[in-house]
GROMACS .gro file of C-alpha atoms in nm:
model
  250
    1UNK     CA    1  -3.802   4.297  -1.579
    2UNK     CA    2  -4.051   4.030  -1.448
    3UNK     CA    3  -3.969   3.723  -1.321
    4UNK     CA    4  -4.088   3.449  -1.549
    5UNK     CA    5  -4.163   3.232  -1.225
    6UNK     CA    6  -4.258   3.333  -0.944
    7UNK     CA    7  -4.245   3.055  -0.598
    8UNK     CA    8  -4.443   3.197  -0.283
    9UNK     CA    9  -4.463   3.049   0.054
   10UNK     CA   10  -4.489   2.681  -0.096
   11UNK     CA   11  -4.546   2.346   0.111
   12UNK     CA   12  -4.566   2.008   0.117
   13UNK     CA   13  -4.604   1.726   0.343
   14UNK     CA   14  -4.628   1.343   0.349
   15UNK     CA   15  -4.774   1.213   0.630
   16UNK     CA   16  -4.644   1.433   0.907
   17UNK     CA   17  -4.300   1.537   0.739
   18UNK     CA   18  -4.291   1.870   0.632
   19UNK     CA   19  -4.043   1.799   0.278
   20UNK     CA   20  -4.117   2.182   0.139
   21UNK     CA   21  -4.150   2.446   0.404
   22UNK     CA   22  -4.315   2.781   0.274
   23UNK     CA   23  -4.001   2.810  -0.003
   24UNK     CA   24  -4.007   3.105  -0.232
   25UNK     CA   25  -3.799   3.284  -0.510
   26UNK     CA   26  -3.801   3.446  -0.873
   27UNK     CA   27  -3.664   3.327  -1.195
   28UNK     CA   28  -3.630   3.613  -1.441
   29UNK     CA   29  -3.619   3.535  -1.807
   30UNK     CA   30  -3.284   3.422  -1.986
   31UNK     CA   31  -3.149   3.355  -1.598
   32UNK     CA   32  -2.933   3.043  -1.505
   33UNK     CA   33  -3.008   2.919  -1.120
   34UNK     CA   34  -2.865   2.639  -0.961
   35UNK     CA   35  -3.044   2.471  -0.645
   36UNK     CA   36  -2.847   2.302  -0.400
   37UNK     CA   37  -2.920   2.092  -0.059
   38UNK     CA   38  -2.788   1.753   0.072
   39UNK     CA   39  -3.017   1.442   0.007
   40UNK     CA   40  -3.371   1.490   0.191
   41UNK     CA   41  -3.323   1.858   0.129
   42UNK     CA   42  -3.664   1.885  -0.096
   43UNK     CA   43  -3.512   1.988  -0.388
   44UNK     CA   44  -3.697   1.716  -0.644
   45UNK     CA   45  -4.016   1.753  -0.444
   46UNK     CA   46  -4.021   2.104  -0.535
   47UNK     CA   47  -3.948   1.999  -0.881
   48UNK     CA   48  -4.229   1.775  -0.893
   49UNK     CA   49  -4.407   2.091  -0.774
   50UNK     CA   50  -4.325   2.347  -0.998
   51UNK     CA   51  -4.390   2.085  -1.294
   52UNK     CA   52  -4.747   1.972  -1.196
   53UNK     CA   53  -4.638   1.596  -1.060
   54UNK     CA   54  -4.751   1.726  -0.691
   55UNK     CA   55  -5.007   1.973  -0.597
   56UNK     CA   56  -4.865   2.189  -0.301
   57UNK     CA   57  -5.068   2.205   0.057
   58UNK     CA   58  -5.029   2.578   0.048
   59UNK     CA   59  -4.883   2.891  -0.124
   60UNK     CA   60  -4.849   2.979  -0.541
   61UNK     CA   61  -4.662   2.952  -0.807
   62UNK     CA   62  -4.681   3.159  -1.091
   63UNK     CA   63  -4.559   3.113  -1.445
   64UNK     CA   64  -4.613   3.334  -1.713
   65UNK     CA   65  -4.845   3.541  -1.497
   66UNK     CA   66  -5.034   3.268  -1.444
   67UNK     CA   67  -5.133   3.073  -1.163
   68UNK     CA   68  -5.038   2.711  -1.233
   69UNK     CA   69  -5.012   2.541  -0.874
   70UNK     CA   70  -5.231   2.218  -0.926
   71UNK     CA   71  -5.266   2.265  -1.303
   72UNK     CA   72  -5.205   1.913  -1.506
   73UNK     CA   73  -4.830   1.846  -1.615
   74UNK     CA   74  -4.914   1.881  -1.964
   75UNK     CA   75  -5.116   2.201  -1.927
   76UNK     CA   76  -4.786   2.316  -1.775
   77UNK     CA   77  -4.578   2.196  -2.017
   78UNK     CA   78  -4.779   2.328  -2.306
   79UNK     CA   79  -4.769   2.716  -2.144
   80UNK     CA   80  -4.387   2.669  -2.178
   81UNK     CA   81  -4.216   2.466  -1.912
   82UNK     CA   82  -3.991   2.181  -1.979
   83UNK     CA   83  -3.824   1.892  -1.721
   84UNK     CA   84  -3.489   1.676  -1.817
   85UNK     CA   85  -3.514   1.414  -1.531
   86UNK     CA   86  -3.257   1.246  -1.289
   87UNK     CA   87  -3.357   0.921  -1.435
   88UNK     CA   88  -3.380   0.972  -1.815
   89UNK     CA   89  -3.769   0.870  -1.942
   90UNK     CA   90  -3.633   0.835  -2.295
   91UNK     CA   91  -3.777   0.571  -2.544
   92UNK     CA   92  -3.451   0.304  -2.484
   93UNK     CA   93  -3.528   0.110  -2.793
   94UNK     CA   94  -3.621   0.379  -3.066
   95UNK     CA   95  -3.363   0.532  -3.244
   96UNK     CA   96  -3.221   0.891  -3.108
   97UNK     CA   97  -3.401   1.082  -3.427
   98UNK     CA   98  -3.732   0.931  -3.303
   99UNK     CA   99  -3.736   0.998  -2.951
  100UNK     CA  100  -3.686   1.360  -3.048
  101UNK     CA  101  -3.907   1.396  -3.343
  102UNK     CA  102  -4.225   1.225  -3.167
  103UNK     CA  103  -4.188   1.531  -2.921
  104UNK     CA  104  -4.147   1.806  -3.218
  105UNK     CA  105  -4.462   1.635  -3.364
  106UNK     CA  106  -4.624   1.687  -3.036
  107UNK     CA  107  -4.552   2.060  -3.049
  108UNK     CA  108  -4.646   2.063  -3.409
  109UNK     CA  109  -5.007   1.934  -3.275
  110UNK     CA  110  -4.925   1.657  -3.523
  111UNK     CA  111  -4.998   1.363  -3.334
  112UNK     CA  112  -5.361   1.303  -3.429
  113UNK     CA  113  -5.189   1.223  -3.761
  114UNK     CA  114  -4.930   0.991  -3.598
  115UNK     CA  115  -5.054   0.674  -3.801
  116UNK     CA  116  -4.870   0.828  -4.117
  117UNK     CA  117  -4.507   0.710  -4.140
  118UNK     CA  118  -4.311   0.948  -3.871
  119UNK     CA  119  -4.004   1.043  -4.084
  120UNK     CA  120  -4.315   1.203  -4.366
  121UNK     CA  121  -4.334   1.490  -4.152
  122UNK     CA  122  -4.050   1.691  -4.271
  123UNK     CA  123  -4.107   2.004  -4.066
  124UNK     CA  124  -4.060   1.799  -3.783
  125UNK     CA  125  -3.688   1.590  -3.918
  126UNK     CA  126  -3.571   1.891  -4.002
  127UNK     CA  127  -3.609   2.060  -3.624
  128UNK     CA  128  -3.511   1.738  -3.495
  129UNK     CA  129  -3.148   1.750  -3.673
  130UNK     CA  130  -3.117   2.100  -3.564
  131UNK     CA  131  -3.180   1.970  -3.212
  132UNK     CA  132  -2.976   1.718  -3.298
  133UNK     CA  133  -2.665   1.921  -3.396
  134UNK     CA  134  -2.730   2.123  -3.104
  135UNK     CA  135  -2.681   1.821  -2.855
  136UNK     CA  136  -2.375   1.722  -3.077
  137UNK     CA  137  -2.590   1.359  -3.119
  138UNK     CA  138  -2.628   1.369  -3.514
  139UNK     CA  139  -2.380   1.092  -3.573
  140UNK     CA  140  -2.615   0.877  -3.395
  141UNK     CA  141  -2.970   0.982  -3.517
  142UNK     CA  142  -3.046   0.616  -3.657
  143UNK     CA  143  -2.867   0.425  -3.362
  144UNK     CA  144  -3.125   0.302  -3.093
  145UNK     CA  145  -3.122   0.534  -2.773
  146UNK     CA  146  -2.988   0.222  -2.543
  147UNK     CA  147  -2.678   0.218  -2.757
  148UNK     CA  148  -2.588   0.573  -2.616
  149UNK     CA  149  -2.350   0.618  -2.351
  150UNK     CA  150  -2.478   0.704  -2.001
  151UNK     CA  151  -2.391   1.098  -2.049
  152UNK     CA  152  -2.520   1.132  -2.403
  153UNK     CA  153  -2.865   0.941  -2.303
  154UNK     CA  154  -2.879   1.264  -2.054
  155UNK     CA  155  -2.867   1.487  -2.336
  156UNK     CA  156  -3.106   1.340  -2.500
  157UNK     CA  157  -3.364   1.337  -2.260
  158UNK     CA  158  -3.249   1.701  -2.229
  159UNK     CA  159  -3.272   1.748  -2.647
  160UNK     CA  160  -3.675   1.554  -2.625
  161UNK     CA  161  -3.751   1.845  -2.356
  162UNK     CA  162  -3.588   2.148  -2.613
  163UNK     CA  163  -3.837   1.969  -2.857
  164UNK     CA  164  -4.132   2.155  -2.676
  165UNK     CA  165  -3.978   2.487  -2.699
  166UNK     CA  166  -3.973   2.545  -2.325
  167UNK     CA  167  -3.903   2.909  -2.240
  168UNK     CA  168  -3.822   2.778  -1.848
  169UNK     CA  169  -3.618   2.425  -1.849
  170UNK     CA  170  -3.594   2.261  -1.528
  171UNK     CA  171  -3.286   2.015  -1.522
  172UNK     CA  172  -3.281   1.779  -1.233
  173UNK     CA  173  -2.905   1.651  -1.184
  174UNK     CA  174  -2.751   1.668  -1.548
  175UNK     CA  175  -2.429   1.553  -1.464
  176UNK     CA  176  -2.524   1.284  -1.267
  177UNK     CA  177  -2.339   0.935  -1.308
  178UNK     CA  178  -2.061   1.110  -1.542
  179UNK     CA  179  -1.733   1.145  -1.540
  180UNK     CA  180  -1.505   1.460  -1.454
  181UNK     CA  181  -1.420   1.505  -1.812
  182UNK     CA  182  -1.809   1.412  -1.953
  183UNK     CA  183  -1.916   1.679  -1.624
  184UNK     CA  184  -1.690   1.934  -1.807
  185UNK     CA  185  -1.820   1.875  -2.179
  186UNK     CA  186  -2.175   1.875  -2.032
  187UNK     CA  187  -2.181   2.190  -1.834
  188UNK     CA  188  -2.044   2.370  -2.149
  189UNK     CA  189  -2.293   2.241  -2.373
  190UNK     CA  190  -2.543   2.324  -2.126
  191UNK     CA  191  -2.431   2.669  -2.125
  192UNK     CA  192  -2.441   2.696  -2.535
  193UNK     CA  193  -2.808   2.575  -2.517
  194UNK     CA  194  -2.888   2.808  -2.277
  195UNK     CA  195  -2.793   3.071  -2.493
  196UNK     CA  196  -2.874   2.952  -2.802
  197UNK     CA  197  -3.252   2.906  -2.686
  198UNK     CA  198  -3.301   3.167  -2.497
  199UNK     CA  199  -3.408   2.954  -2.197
  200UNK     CA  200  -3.463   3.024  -1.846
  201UNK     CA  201  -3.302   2.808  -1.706
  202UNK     CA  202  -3.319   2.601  -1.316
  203UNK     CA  203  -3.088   2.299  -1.195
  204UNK     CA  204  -3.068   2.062  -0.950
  205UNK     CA  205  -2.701   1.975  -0.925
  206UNK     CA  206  -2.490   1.799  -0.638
  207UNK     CA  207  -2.177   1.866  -0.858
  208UNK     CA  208  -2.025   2.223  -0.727
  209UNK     CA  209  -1.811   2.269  -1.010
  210UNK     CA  210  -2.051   2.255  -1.185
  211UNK     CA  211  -2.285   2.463  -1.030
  212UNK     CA  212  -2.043   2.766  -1.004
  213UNK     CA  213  -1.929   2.739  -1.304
  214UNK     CA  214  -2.232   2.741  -1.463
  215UNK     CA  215  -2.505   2.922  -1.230
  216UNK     CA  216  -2.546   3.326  -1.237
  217UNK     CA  217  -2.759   3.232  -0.870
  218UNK     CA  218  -2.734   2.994  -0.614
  219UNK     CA  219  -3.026   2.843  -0.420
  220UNK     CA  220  -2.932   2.665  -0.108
  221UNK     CA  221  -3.233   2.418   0.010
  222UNK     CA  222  -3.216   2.269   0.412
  223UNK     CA  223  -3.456   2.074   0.528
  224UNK     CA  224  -3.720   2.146   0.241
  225UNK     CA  225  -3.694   2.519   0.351
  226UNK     CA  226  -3.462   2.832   0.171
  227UNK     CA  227  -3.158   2.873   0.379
  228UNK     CA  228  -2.986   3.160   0.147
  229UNK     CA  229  -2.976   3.224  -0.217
  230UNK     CA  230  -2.705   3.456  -0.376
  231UNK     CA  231  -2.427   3.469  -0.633
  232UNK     CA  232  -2.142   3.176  -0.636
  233UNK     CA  233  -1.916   3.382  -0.508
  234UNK     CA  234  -2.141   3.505  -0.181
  235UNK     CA  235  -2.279   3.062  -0.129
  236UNK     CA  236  -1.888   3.032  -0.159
  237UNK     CA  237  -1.833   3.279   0.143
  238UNK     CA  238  -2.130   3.200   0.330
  239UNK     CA  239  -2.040   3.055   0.642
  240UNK     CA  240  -2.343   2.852   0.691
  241UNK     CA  241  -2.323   2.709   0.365
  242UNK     CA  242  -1.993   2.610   0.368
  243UNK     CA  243  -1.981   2.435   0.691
  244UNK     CA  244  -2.357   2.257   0.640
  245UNK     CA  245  -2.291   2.149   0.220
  246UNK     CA  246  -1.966   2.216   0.089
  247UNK     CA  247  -1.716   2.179   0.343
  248UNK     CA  248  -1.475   2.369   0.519
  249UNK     CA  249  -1.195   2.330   0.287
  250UNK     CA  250  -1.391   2.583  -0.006
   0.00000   0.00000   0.00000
């Protein structure tokens, strides 16, 4: 199988700080990764890089066969890459059905037409309920988005990315800000969207629960460069990562 993306020997630096240092790994379709590191580590830099918001100083990344290091964010996200950010960029005072359906009528190519009433454009609704159901968030299609709590604002920012039918979603902290119990219902619903879409699938998470629960791979980010990736179980047992991240306790 190929890898759907495909990291080589990427950096970046600002000023005279090195924040990614010649970093590179494979994500294969349909595979669940987790990337971990302490603050300063690089891991939303290399975000920013994979998603077109920075243009790396050296090295390639490949998506889809294709070469997209430097290539405009919505190029990227057209070919089939979606981002759920840290910081949610949803539309706070439009309702929950909107902020979704505004990005299936972007995928639809529907926009030039976007001075027709919104809710017209059935083809759109209807994927935005299905979304909706997905996300468990159809009780409050009609509510504004600001009216959400913290956790379900998350999803939706995560349900306005499934909107572009991403085959590669790249989730930067989804549990961020929630509680054990919301960390818990989140990391399974991210799990039943991963299957349910058929995504590839990359994290940013500081939460380990949830990042061995959830991850089939582990990459462990020090000081913008790789220091190991494996399974849970071998980041678990690797001395350097338990005494540098998790703590000797694990």
């Amino acid at each position: 199988m190929e890898p759907i993306l495909v990291v080589d020997g990427i950096e970046k630096s600002f000023g005279g700080l090195r924040v990614t240092d010649k970093v590179g790994f494979d994500v294969y379709p349909g595979e669940l990764k987790a990337i971990i590191g302490p603050n300063g580590a690089g891991k939303t830099t290399l975000f920013n890089l994979l998603s077109g918001h920075l243009s790396p100083d050296a090295g390639r990344i490949r998506f889809l066969g294709r070469e997209i290091a430097g290539m405009r964010t919505q190029d990227i996200v057209a070919l089939g890459m979606g981002r759920a950010f840290q910081i949610t960029s949803i539309f706070q005072e439009e309702t929950v059905l909107d902020n979704i359906r505004v990005a299936c009528l972007s995928k639809l190519n529907q926009t030039r037409i976007f001075l027709r009433p919104t809710r017209s454009h059935k083809r759109a609704t209807d994927k935005t309920f299905q979304i909706l159901e997905s996300l468990k968030l159809e009780k409050f299609a009609y509510r504004p988005a600001f009216e959400l709590a913290h956790g379900d604002q998350k999803l939706l920012d995560i349900g306005i990315a499934l909107a572009l039918e991403p085959k590669l979603l790249l989730l930067d902290e989804p549990t961020s800000g929630m509680s054990p119990e919301e960390r818990v219902l989140t990391r399974e619903l991210i799990r039943e969207l991963w299957a349910q879409f058929n995504l590839a699938l990359l994290f940013i998470e500081h939460d380990m629960d949830t990042v061995f629960g959830l991850a089939q791979k582990v990459l462990v980010l020090q000081q913008g460069a790789v220091l190991v990736e494996g399974t849970p179980e071998e980041i678990q047992n690797n001395p350097q990562v338990v005494t540098a991240y998790l703590g000797e306790e694990l």
